[in-house]
XYZ file of C-alpha atoms in Angstrom:
766
model
C 0.000 0.000 0.000
C 1.224 3.520 -0.858
C 0.111 7.066 -0.168
C 0.399 8.993 -3.442
C -0.129 12.692 -4.121
C -0.388 14.017 -7.671
C 0.158 17.766 -7.918
C -1.802 18.767 -11.013
C -5.046 17.321 -12.301
C -4.263 17.173 -15.989
C -4.207 13.953 -18.043
C -0.934 12.737 -16.487
C -1.949 13.121 -12.842
C -5.485 11.818 -13.283
C -4.480 8.820 -15.370
C -1.630 7.808 -13.073
C -3.954 8.166 -10.096
C -6.615 5.879 -11.535
C -4.060 3.320 -12.730
C -2.424 3.090 -9.297
C -5.812 2.771 -7.621
C -6.791 0.115 -10.153
C -3.517 -1.733 -9.542
C -4.045 -1.784 -5.779
C -7.304 -0.507 -4.289
C -5.492 -0.158 -0.931
C -3.377 2.666 -2.340
C -4.463 6.096 -1.202
C -4.240 8.444 -4.198
C -4.946 12.161 -3.956
C -4.957 14.443 -7.016
C -4.675 18.147 -6.174
C -5.729 20.605 -8.875
C -5.760 24.414 -8.737
C -8.675 24.811 -11.202
C -12.311 23.864 -10.953
C -13.412 20.498 -12.426
C -14.681 22.032 -15.647
C -11.915 24.549 -16.243
C -9.421 23.751 -18.949
C -7.146 25.331 -21.503
C -7.112 24.525 -25.184
C -9.809 22.918 -27.266
C -9.222 19.479 -28.682
C -6.383 16.976 -28.317
C -5.253 14.454 -30.891
C -4.120 10.845 -30.542
C -3.081 8.203 -33.003
C -4.837 4.855 -33.214
C -1.744 3.308 -31.573
C -2.194 5.497 -28.470
C -5.783 4.339 -28.063
C -4.505 0.744 -28.205
C -2.168 1.522 -25.281
C -5.042 3.019 -23.295
C -7.187 -0.064 -23.878
C -4.447 -2.261 -22.468
C -3.937 -0.071 -19.397
C -7.578 0.583 -18.440
C -10.215 -0.819 -20.821
C -13.093 0.885 -19.006
C -11.911 4.465 -19.440
C -10.544 3.673 -22.902
C -13.953 2.603 -24.137
C -15.579 5.732 -22.742
C -12.909 7.884 -24.391
C -13.264 6.011 -27.693
C -17.000 6.633 -27.723
C -16.364 10.378 -27.655
C -13.648 10.440 -30.289
C -13.882 12.037 -33.696
C -11.947 9.803 -36.071
C -10.421 10.606 -39.447
C -7.775 9.188 -41.767
C -7.123 12.115 -44.069
C -4.741 15.060 -44.049
C -5.524 18.092 -46.211
C -2.793 20.535 -47.187
C -4.059 23.868 -48.557
C -1.295 25.840 -50.258
C -1.395 28.461 -53.027
C -4.949 27.754 -54.082
C -4.599 23.968 -54.083
C -5.674 21.203 -51.729
C -3.788 17.923 -51.540
C -5.443 15.150 -49.547
C -3.557 12.118 -48.285
C -5.307 9.298 -46.429
C -4.540 6.417 -44.104
C -3.110 8.447 -41.233
C -5.444 7.287 -38.463
C -6.070 10.237 -36.142
C -8.568 10.567 -33.315
C -9.582 13.789 -31.584
C -11.419 14.593 -28.386
C -12.175 17.777 -26.472
C -9.634 18.325 -23.708
C -12.415 19.160 -21.258
C -14.285 15.988 -22.196
C -11.141 13.896 -21.754
C -10.460 15.363 -18.315
C -14.065 14.834 -17.217
C -13.926 11.179 -18.294
C -10.706 10.661 -16.348
C -12.143 12.516 -13.334
C -15.225 10.288 -13.330
C -13.105 7.168 -13.614
C -10.930 8.364 -10.717
C -13.977 8.888 -8.501
C -15.325 5.482 -9.507
C -12.088 3.830 -8.344
C -11.793 5.849 -5.149
C -9.169 8.431 -6.105
C -9.544 11.593 -4.018
C -9.873 14.713 -6.188
C -9.143 18.039 -4.539
C -9.994 21.047 -6.719
C -9.402 24.797 -6.391
C -6.282 24.201 -4.310
C -3.038 25.908 -5.248
C -0.045 23.919 -4.017
C 2.522 26.448 -2.854
C 4.817 23.958 -1.124
C 5.150 20.361 -2.281
C 6.727 19.398 1.057
C 3.699 20.659 2.985
C 1.291 18.721 0.783
C 3.448 15.595 1.150
C 3.355 15.931 4.944
C -0.379 16.641 4.928
C -1.148 13.361 3.137
C 1.801 11.391 4.566
C 2.908 10.747 1.001
C 5.230 7.938 0.000
C 5.345 9.291 -3.566
C 4.690 12.761 -4.997
C 3.930 13.179 -8.696
C 4.692 16.599 -10.167
C 2.200 16.658 -13.016
C 1.714 20.405 -12.785
C 2.186 21.161 -16.446
C 4.449 22.971 -18.810
C 5.197 25.774 -16.327
C 5.715 23.369 -13.435
C 6.378 25.171 -10.152
C 7.809 21.970 -8.674
C 10.299 21.618 -11.516
C 11.299 25.252 -11.081
C 11.797 24.870 -7.324
C 14.219 21.972 -7.797
C 15.731 23.002 -11.122
C 19.258 22.322 -9.856
C 18.234 18.664 -9.530
C 15.921 18.263 -12.514
C 18.165 20.435 -14.732
C 15.494 21.531 -17.201
C 16.466 22.823 -20.639
C 13.660 25.128 -21.800
C 13.777 26.441 -25.349
C 11.028 28.922 -26.348
C 10.506 28.234 -30.032
C 10.407 30.852 -32.812
C 6.703 30.883 -33.592
C 3.784 32.515 -31.835
C 0.546 30.562 -31.776
C -2.996 30.978 -30.520
C -5.278 28.071 -29.671
C -8.783 28.884 -30.938
C -11.981 27.055 -31.760
C -14.619 27.311 -34.478
C -17.951 25.822 -35.469
C -16.596 25.301 -38.969
C -16.184 21.526 -39.326
C -13.101 20.129 -41.054
C -13.510 16.550 -42.265
C -9.734 15.955 -42.298
C -6.748 17.026 -40.254
C -6.277 20.291 -42.102
C -3.244 22.494 -42.662
C -3.966 25.939 -44.090
C -1.242 28.279 -45.364
C -1.954 31.926 -46.070
C 0.483 34.687 -46.989
C -0.086 38.420 -46.689
C 2.152 41.478 -46.745
C 3.557 40.548 -43.329
C 4.509 36.947 -44.058
C 3.181 33.397 -43.776
C 0.525 32.222 -41.319
C -0.495 28.587 -40.920
C -3.375 26.782 -39.266
C -3.636 23.332 -37.703
C -7.359 22.507 -37.701
C -9.367 19.412 -36.834
C -12.789 18.440 -35.512
C -12.687 17.203 -31.922
C -16.381 16.884 -31.134
C -19.700 17.300 -32.857
C -20.007 20.858 -34.097
C -16.581 22.099 -32.966
C -13.080 22.195 -34.415
C -9.724 23.204 -33.000
C -8.165 26.058 -34.986
C -4.527 26.769 -34.034
C -3.040 29.786 -35.812
C 0.751 29.964 -35.923
C 3.326 32.338 -37.376
C 6.893 33.384 -36.752
C 7.662 35.982 -34.098
C 8.922 38.295 -36.842
C 5.702 38.090 -38.855
C 3.585 38.405 -35.701
C 5.348 41.646 -34.821
C 5.190 42.992 -38.383
C 1.449 42.413 -38.384
C 1.178 44.365 -35.131
C -0.743 41.608 -33.377
C 1.289 42.260 -30.231
C -0.381 45.679 -30.062
C -3.904 44.381 -30.701
C -6.533 43.429 -28.162
C -7.378 39.738 -27.945
C -10.594 40.377 -29.837
C -8.841 42.309 -32.616
C -6.201 39.586 -32.924
C -8.916 36.996 -33.392
C -10.632 39.196 -35.989
C -7.324 39.493 -37.837
C -7.180 35.693 -38.067
C -10.825 35.466 -39.125
C -10.200 37.842 -42.016
C -6.994 36.103 -43.090
C -8.574 32.640 -43.136
C -12.066 33.702 -44.197
C -11.987 31.573 -47.400
C -11.790 28.422 -45.284
C -14.002 29.504 -42.362
C -16.932 30.081 -44.737
C -18.585 32.651 -42.502
C -17.958 30.948 -39.152
C -16.323 32.857 -36.313
C -13.235 31.989 -34.295
C -13.626 31.577 -30.549
C -11.145 31.956 -27.715
C -11.123 29.625 -24.741
C -12.997 30.955 -21.710
C -9.773 30.884 -19.704
C -8.186 33.193 -22.271
C -11.024 35.659 -21.914
C -10.264 35.877 -18.197
C -6.893 37.389 -19.076
C -4.481 34.519 -19.694
C -1.905 35.050 -22.437
C -3.415 34.172 -25.801
C -0.494 34.301 -28.262
C 2.416 32.348 -26.824
C 5.681 30.733 -27.872
C 5.867 26.979 -27.444
C 8.491 25.997 -24.834
C 10.391 22.829 -25.637
C 11.220 21.208 -22.286
C 13.871 18.546 -21.663
C 14.974 17.480 -18.169
C 18.156 15.612 -17.290
C 16.538 14.066 -14.222
C 12.925 13.194 -13.534
C 13.208 12.073 -9.893
C 14.201 14.036 -6.772
C 14.343 12.488 -3.304
C 13.260 14.731 -0.430
C 12.587 14.385 3.294
C 9.324 16.182 4.081
C 9.054 14.021 7.212
C 12.105 13.367 9.351
C 13.748 10.073 8.471
C 11.523 9.321 5.492
C 12.773 9.784 1.931
C 9.954 10.767 -0.413
C 10.537 10.994 -4.176
C 9.103 13.741 -6.336
C 8.619 12.458 -9.878
C 8.074 14.613 -12.945
C 5.402 13.463 -15.359
C 3.896 14.785 -18.579
C 4.614 18.353 -19.640
C 6.489 18.991 -16.396
C 9.159 16.522 -17.576
C 9.060 17.081 -21.328
C 7.112 18.693 -24.121
C 6.507 17.848 -27.759
C 5.255 20.445 -30.213
C 1.539 20.357 -31.017
C 2.305 19.924 -34.728
C 2.803 16.205 -34.081
C -0.003 16.020 -31.514
C 1.924 14.080 -28.870
C 1.761 16.071 -25.643
C -1.241 14.263 -24.142
C -0.061 10.949 -25.601
C 3.271 11.321 -23.813
C 1.574 12.232 -20.536
C -0.727 9.201 -20.579
C 2.071 6.855 -21.596
C 4.267 8.259 -18.806
C 1.543 7.256 -16.380
C 1.264 3.782 -17.866
C 5.008 3.156 -17.700
C 5.452 4.447 -14.141
C 2.595 2.265 -12.965
C 4.164 -0.781 -14.670
C 7.657 0.043 -13.401
C 6.438 0.248 -9.816
C 4.578 -3.026 -10.202
C 7.635 -4.773 -11.625
C 9.889 -3.356 -8.886
C 7.738 -5.118 -6.229
C 8.062 -2.443 -3.585
C 11.595 -1.289 -4.456
C 10.687 2.321 -5.130
C 14.182 3.455 -6.120
C 14.594 0.740 -8.737
C 11.076 1.287 -10.048
C 11.598 5.008 -10.500
C 15.024 4.505 -12.088
C 13.468 2.062 -14.563
C 10.669 4.527 -15.328
C 13.074 7.304 -16.246
C 15.348 4.985 -18.193
C 12.556 3.574 -20.347
C 10.498 6.709 -20.824
C 13.405 9.058 -21.507
C 14.350 6.971 -24.551
C 10.797 6.918 -25.901
C 10.317 10.611 -25.202
C 13.577 11.463 -26.957
C 12.330 9.731 -30.108
C 9.145 11.783 -30.068
C 11.004 14.990 -29.247
C 13.420 14.441 -32.140
C 10.466 14.058 -34.479
C 8.786 17.066 -32.871
C 11.942 19.156 -33.335
C 11.980 18.358 -37.047
C 8.296 19.190 -37.332
C 8.641 22.392 -35.298
C 11.519 23.640 -37.420
C 9.535 22.932 -40.592
C 6.654 25.127 -39.435
C 9.052 27.791 -38.223
C 10.459 28.026 -41.737
C 7.499 27.843 -44.107
C 9.066 30.606 -46.205
C 11.966 28.213 -46.888
C 9.569 25.999 -48.831
C 7.360 28.642 -50.431
C 8.939 28.099 -53.851
C 8.207 24.377 -53.887
C 5.407 23.271 -56.168
C 2.229 22.589 -54.158
C 2.624 18.849 -54.776
C 6.125 18.805 -53.321
C 5.177 21.223 -50.552
C 2.511 18.758 -49.393
C 4.949 15.835 -49.555
C 7.519 17.820 -47.589
C 4.941 18.616 -44.907
C 3.793 14.998 -44.596
C 7.358 13.728 -44.145
C 8.661 16.668 -42.091
C 9.182 14.760 -38.827
C 11.057 11.846 -40.490
C 8.617 9.469 -38.761
C 6.721 9.088 -42.035
C 8.876 7.917 -44.925
C 8.258 7.347 -48.617
C 7.297 3.691 -48.215
C 5.259 4.459 -45.120
C 3.219 6.857 -47.253
C 2.750 4.025 -49.734
C 1.275 1.858 -46.977
C -0.996 4.680 -45.825
C -2.232 5.850 -49.229
C -0.907 4.013 -52.283
C -2.931 5.939 -54.907
C -1.779 9.306 -53.527
C 1.879 8.288 -53.519
C 1.729 6.770 -56.990
C 0.196 9.974 -58.313
C 2.989 11.927 -56.654
C 5.657 9.620 -58.092
C 4.227 10.208 -61.556
C 4.308 13.949 -60.986
C 7.900 13.818 -59.727
C 9.010 11.648 -62.655
C 7.438 14.126 -65.063
C 9.410 16.971 -63.461
C 12.553 14.907 -64.044
C 11.737 14.627 -67.732
C 10.376 11.080 -67.742
C 7.768 10.706 -70.476
C 5.177 9.403 -70.410
C 4.826 9.760 -66.602
C 5.316 6.406 -64.887
C 5.503 5.148 -61.313
C 9.171 5.018 -60.460
C 10.781 5.780 -57.109
C 12.217 9.312 -56.959
C 15.750 8.000 -56.443
C 15.579 6.217 -59.811
C 14.578 9.315 -61.758
C 17.272 10.869 -63.968
C 19.053 14.096 -63.125
C 20.405 16.486 -65.753
C 23.064 19.128 -65.280
C 25.178 20.953 -67.895
C 24.576 18.311 -70.536
C 25.367 15.390 -68.207
C 22.488 13.038 -67.397
C 22.687 10.786 -64.363
C 20.540 7.666 -64.674
C 19.484 7.953 -61.020
C 19.956 10.144 -57.931
C 22.353 7.886 -55.965
C 26.012 8.892 -55.662
C 28.975 6.847 -54.485
C 30.511 9.358 -52.083
C 34.220 10.232 -52.457
C 35.982 8.013 -49.917
C 39.705 7.960 -49.192
C 41.143 4.525 -49.948
C 44.862 5.188 -49.202
C 45.763 2.701 -51.938
C 47.582 4.724 -54.615
C 51.291 4.431 -55.418
C 53.048 7.804 -55.764
C 49.627 9.253 -56.529
C 48.982 6.689 -59.285
C 45.784 4.668 -58.989
C 46.111 0.992 -59.825
C 43.971 -2.157 -59.921
C 42.420 -1.592 -56.504
C 40.825 1.652 -57.650
C 39.701 0.077 -60.914
C 37.936 -2.742 -59.097
C 36.564 -0.515 -56.331
C 35.107 2.207 -58.546
C 34.175 -0.194 -61.332
C 32.212 -2.472 -59.026
C 30.168 0.447 -57.651
C 29.396 1.541 -61.203
C 28.363 -2.019 -62.100
C 26.148 -1.880 -59.019
C 23.916 0.638 -60.765
C 25.018 3.873 -59.066
C 24.183 7.010 -61.039
C 27.389 8.905 -60.201
C 30.578 7.329 -58.881
C 32.846 9.872 -57.222
C 36.556 9.152 -56.878
C 38.180 10.104 -53.612
C 39.796 13.440 -52.792
C 42.673 13.547 -55.264
C 45.714 15.698 -54.604
C 46.633 18.506 -57.000
C 50.324 18.220 -56.058
C 52.601 15.834 -54.134
C 52.568 18.062 -51.045
C 48.777 18.364 -51.237
C 48.228 14.718 -50.231
C 46.738 13.633 -46.927
C 48.809 10.424 -46.853
C 51.406 8.703 -49.009
C 48.639 6.413 -50.265
C 46.424 9.199 -51.594
C 45.609 9.523 -55.284
C 46.951 12.403 -57.358
C 46.398 14.245 -60.598
C 49.533 16.263 -61.164
C 51.249 14.323 -63.974
C 50.558 12.427 -67.196
C 51.121 8.990 -65.656
C 48.263 9.673 -63.254
C 46.051 10.881 -66.109
C 46.628 7.580 -67.956
C 45.832 5.559 -64.841
C 42.570 7.417 -64.351
C 41.707 7.042 -68.054
C 41.780 3.274 -67.625
C 39.088 3.544 -64.936
C 36.848 6.121 -66.635
C 36.989 4.141 -69.904
C 35.964 0.939 -68.139
C 33.003 2.632 -66.458
C 31.839 4.387 -69.625
C 32.106 1.227 -71.738
C 30.531 -1.205 -69.284
C 27.994 0.729 -67.212
C 25.472 3.536 -67.392
C 27.196 5.375 -64.535
C 28.957 8.714 -64.752
C 32.215 9.199 -62.920
C 33.474 12.266 -61.098
C 36.602 13.222 -59.228
C 37.122 15.357 -56.139
C 40.177 17.612 -56.261
C 41.696 18.909 -53.077
C 44.659 20.077 -51.076
C 45.158 18.590 -47.609
C 46.522 21.785 -46.048
C 47.333 21.320 -42.368
C 45.855 17.805 -42.423
C 48.533 16.521 -44.792
C 51.579 14.299 -44.330
C 49.776 11.849 -42.025
C 49.546 8.101 -41.663
C 46.973 6.085 -43.602
C 43.458 5.820 -42.230
C 43.876 2.302 -40.873
C 47.141 3.246 -39.135
C 47.317 6.146 -36.637
C 44.885 8.466 -38.363
C 45.630 12.211 -38.360
C 49.070 11.618 -36.836
C 52.239 12.605 -38.724
C 54.262 10.077 -40.693
C 56.911 8.331 -38.639
C 59.457 9.650 -41.120
C 59.593 11.494 -44.428
C 57.093 14.243 -43.584
C 56.741 17.114 -46.049
C 56.114 20.792 -45.153
C 52.509 21.884 -44.677
C 50.630 25.105 -45.420
C 47.296 26.422 -44.198
C 45.327 29.624 -43.785
C 47.042 30.188 -40.444
C 49.948 28.583 -38.591
C 47.786 26.314 -36.445
C 48.381 22.542 -36.142
C 45.419 20.191 -36.563
C 46.174 18.215 -33.393
C 47.847 20.516 -30.853
C 51.241 19.231 -29.701
C 50.974 16.307 -32.147
C 50.528 17.551 -35.716
C 53.053 19.572 -37.655
C 52.557 23.313 -37.510
C 51.802 24.559 -41.033
C 53.177 27.739 -42.537
C 50.683 30.534 -43.166
C 50.033 30.643 -46.886
C 51.392 33.668 -48.741
C 49.652 35.344 -51.684
C 52.361 34.035 -53.990
C 51.709 30.502 -52.764
C 47.970 31.025 -53.211
C 48.594 31.863 -56.878
C 50.668 28.696 -57.314
C 48.014 26.507 -55.662
C 45.251 28.095 -57.734
C 47.203 27.188 -60.879
C 47.631 23.646 -59.547
C 43.860 23.320 -59.146
C 43.371 24.594 -62.699
C 45.978 22.218 -64.090
C 44.398 19.285 -62.250
C 40.972 20.236 -63.612
C 42.374 20.170 -67.138
C 43.882 16.752 -66.450
C 40.490 15.573 -65.142
C 39.029 16.536 -68.510
C 41.768 14.645 -70.307
C 41.246 11.628 -68.058
C 37.585 11.410 -69.097
C 35.763 12.500 -65.958
C 32.150 13.656 -66.242
C 31.931 15.620 -63.004
C 34.316 17.668 -60.904
C 34.128 18.431 -57.211
C 36.376 20.700 -55.174
C 37.080 19.784 -51.561
C 36.352 22.843 -49.405
C 35.355 21.063 -46.222
C 36.695 18.936 -43.375
C 39.550 21.236 -42.418
C 41.548 20.782 -45.624
C 43.221 23.787 -47.254
C 40.231 25.609 -48.768
C 38.173 24.805 -45.673
C 40.871 26.243 -43.416
C 40.276 29.659 -45.003
C 36.499 29.452 -44.525
C 36.329 28.620 -40.821
C 37.155 31.283 -38.209
C 38.563 28.471 -36.069
C 41.394 27.877 -38.539
C 41.670 31.288 -40.200
C 43.126 33.869 -37.847
C 44.675 36.048 -40.529
C 44.665 39.825 -40.261
C 44.995 40.537 -44.002
C 42.302 40.641 -46.690
C 41.957 36.837 -46.486
C 40.907 36.834 -42.828
C 38.304 38.324 -40.530
C 34.733 38.569 -41.819
C 33.221 35.775 -43.884
C 33.532 37.757 -47.120
C 37.299 37.928 -46.631
C 37.635 34.313 -45.525
C 35.903 33.228 -48.732
C 38.220 35.265 -50.959
C 40.774 32.522 -51.698
C 38.305 29.580 -52.021
C 36.133 31.628 -54.389
C 39.190 32.579 -56.451
C 40.061 28.882 -56.842
C 36.486 27.977 -57.795
C 36.300 30.817 -60.310
C 39.595 29.819 -61.923
C 38.543 26.173 -62.206
C 35.171 27.158 -63.656
C 37.009 28.912 -66.493
C 38.528 25.616 -67.680
C 35.793 23.158 -66.680
C 32.474 23.253 -68.552
C 30.844 20.166 -67.020
C 29.075 19.924 -63.631
C 31.050 21.459 -60.781
C 30.228 20.753 -57.142
C 31.931 21.762 -53.907
C 32.206 19.718 -50.734
C 31.383 21.916 -47.759
C 31.392 21.435 -43.996
C 27.974 22.902 -43.311
C 28.870 23.366 -39.663
C 32.065 22.928 -37.665
C 30.181 21.517 -34.646
C 32.277 23.865 -32.474
C 31.209 27.057 -30.713
C 32.713 29.988 -32.601
C 33.039 27.992 -35.824
C 30.942 28.100 -38.966
C 27.240 27.377 -38.630
C 24.528 26.322 -41.051
C 23.521 30.001 -41.241
C 27.037 30.679 -42.535
C 26.825 27.728 -44.914
C 23.744 29.240 -46.581
C 25.718 32.440 -47.260
C 28.754 30.459 -48.413
C 26.647 28.436 -50.841
C 25.135 31.617 -52.316
C 28.608 33.072 -52.834
C 29.871 29.887 -54.450
C 26.888 29.756 -56.779
C 27.735 33.251 -58.007
C 31.189 32.124 -59.168
C 29.959 29.057 -61.014
C 29.269 26.242 -58.552
C 26.415 24.036 -59.740
C 25.881 21.993 -56.586
C 26.960 21.886 -52.930
C 27.901 18.557 -51.345
C 26.641 19.111 -47.790
C 28.770 17.389 -45.196
C 29.923 18.704 -41.804
C 32.682 18.741 -39.230
C 36.294 17.492 -39.137
C 37.483 21.094 -39.226
C 38.539 20.885 -35.592
C 39.298 17.931 -33.306
C 37.240 19.795 -30.664
C 34.060 19.135 -32.630
C 30.978 17.773 -30.867
C 28.741 16.425 -33.620
C 25.232 15.180 -32.961
C 24.941 11.956 -34.921
C 21.793 10.168 -35.999
C 20.144 8.807 -39.108
C 20.258 11.322 -41.939
C 21.706 13.793 -39.420
C 23.180 16.100 -42.070
C 20.123 16.143 -44.319
C 18.507 19.144 -42.523
C 21.650 21.116 -43.418
C 21.284 20.143 -47.062
C 17.593 21.073 -46.887
C 18.405 24.569 -45.639
C 21.148 25.217 -48.166
C 19.039 23.997 -51.078
C 15.855 25.825 -50.176
C 17.293 29.011 -48.661
C 20.347 29.571 -50.850
C 18.623 28.257 -53.984
C 21.498 25.917 -54.808
C 21.109 22.246 -55.782
C 22.650 19.991 -53.145
C 23.927 16.509 -52.415
C 22.823 15.090 -49.053
C 25.286 12.826 -47.264
C 25.695 11.278 -43.822
C 24.089 8.202 -42.235
C 21.819 7.608 -45.236
C 21.553 3.838 -45.386
C 18.247 2.771 -46.962
C 16.517 3.380 -50.264
C 13.441 4.540 -48.354
C 15.515 7.349 -46.840
C 16.917 8.332 -50.229
C 13.440 8.455 -51.754
C 12.095 10.539 -48.874
C 14.951 13.053 -49.129
C 14.763 13.426 -52.907
C 10.964 13.461 -53.124
C 10.632 16.132 -50.415
C 13.090 18.460 -52.140
C 15.548 18.267 -49.259
C 18.293 17.369 -51.733
C 18.751 16.670 -55.430
C 21.172 13.755 -55.024
C 22.090 11.480 -52.117
C 25.657 10.257 -51.568
C 26.449 7.058 -49.684
C 29.842 5.855 -48.511
C 29.784 3.150 -45.844
C 26.775 1.252 -47.207
C 28.596 1.010 -50.546
C 31.852 -0.032 -48.884
C 30.061 -3.053 -47.449
C 27.916 -3.749 -50.521
C 28.961 -2.520 -53.991
C 25.572 -3.698 -55.329
C 23.616 -1.871 -52.631
C 21.355 -0.126 -55.133
C 20.571 -3.323 -57.065
C 19.797 -5.156 -53.836
C 17.534 -2.360 -52.546
C 15.624 -2.275 -55.821
C 15.161 -6.036 -55.758
C 13.963 -5.870 -52.157
C 11.254 -3.340 -53.038
C 10.430 -4.896 -56.400
C 11.571 -1.922 -58.476
C 12.776 -2.393 -62.023
C 16.388 -1.390 -62.613
C 19.083 -2.334 -65.104
C 21.480 -5.074 -64.025
C 24.652 -5.852 -66.028
C 23.826 -8.599 -68.517
C 26.496 -10.855 -67.033
C 24.729 -10.681 -63.656
C 21.277 -11.660 -64.956
C 21.226 -15.066 -63.229
C 22.025 -13.353 -59.945
C 19.157 -10.950 -60.439
C 16.751 -13.812 -61.137
C 17.769 -15.786 -58.077
C 17.644 -12.773 -55.766
C 14.235 -11.721 -57.059
C 12.820 -15.232 -56.697
C 14.170 -15.638 -53.170
C 12.708 -12.308 -52.085
C 9.303 -13.157 -53.560
C 9.221 -16.521 -51.789
C 9.613 -14.955 -48.341
């Protein structure tokens, strides 16, 4: 038996209270709420079908009552620039927040939970003593006073997001989960609307802080602000009014910024009674928040309650172990939702980034914004909609007549070069050349990836001079022997595959003269080191690496000529595509980053100056290279004080002006002090920003491992091409295998036909 006090009578506190009473009727559970039973904020809340399944398992009685009150719909409507795109199969359910709370209150009373209303808890220790609590639940919401009191223990990270929003209601009924986008002279406004009960819909209006201020809504009365929204969205309201919540009319803030809350710790042990340790446990919005655009706040609160109840049951009276298990399990699940919510939040904060997308692609981008819904997941939800979109996308790529092919298999054309598909074998250092000359290993490596169906095979960073190499095993393009060796590879690929082949030219800068990657990476050679140059005289690894000389203007002119000469040799060697390495701390990158460029001349200081030498190299190469030209860029240094994605957008614009066709969006390796945040497709948001803000085609790279991810990225307009490295190192035929797995038609080499047949048959028989 336990004495339990829940501070806060929202969904988390009520549901945990009834579950603990249901688990053991001997438990005394008290829920203390500051409002009256029928007071609430907001209008409707949204669940997925999966959440309702969890509720049915935890407490079938309340779940059935809740289900009977739900409005259910499968469709999402996206209204943008005079169009409406409807996608089905999404499985949403909505209910009024007041109705949900009343159902949970009734169920609590039925089970014997004590509900104490109109009581403001000013001291959690007093309330714990009053009820002789063994466990205190802080379910007091997004502005939790308990969390604030013990913030040194809970360590909350609260991030007020960029948009202002107002939670309104309307009698206009929407028969789908509806997103409305309207632009006026002040900027973009968007609406999240859905029916939550008979005759009423939630109508959340959202816009950026900047647009909100430009419109002067901060100076308007609440009534005038609502009228402003009514006028803006009149075409969709069809004469119906917008209504504020009664609580808002009593003076509560109406336009607010959503606070993203993350806490390091969810449990704090206190001693309200001498000699007795009593834990305070955060639950629901007090512990974490997830943006309303993915509709998961109430879901998370209810599932917190379910897990804590189960953890305590499993712990069999060991409260410390039960609470530790609760935080361990729930923090992982919450992080997944919060990651998706972050992606979704940032999408809505940056609608103007996507305003130039065609309405079809805009809708696709919105549907996949959180990365929880992928291309193939859309196919499961609504096959006809996705097939129609695939036909549209193929038509944009020049495929006639329009057919259903995955976006990654559509062709891509640039400066007279046509790639058969959107998959790129990323330039990967192999450390296997001899005096800069590539031999059989490179022929087999690059040739096998081309035979594997890749659209563009990129050779590794190739040095423009002997002292521009990273290691002694790096490839080069500074003499005729190297040109001939490369010709052997490009000829093989052109004669035996449909792939195009490109080469990345670079200068190692301060990262040169090191051991091969499988030896002591980034450490100097044991003997025979050559002198290094960089933007500034700063070693890569302090006290370990050589200190480079600061490059002089005369040396810059020599290196520029070396890049030009190498580009000419790339033409002679038969390459279809050229990329310049301006990332990862190599020479050109060392000028771009303020971490590595501490010059005081015209090549240092502000970004415009730091770009001076890289742009000069690009411009000179463009003069002698007429085919596609891309640049590898570290989109962020992952170090405070280094380049950011904001900088990368400016850099990409500047590079486009001097002839760059495409930016290869990688990140990091500029400084050993970097602190990257890894995850699946973790660099794709950087590519998305550069493409859609700078207006430059991009290659996405980084932890892209599945065809479904490639299709989602390409179809949403987050990138034009996707480059893979490690998946292709482990499987040269990755693309052929992925196509066979999904049943997509693609061209196999004739000599491999029997392999294709066997693989296809084995996959079909599963």
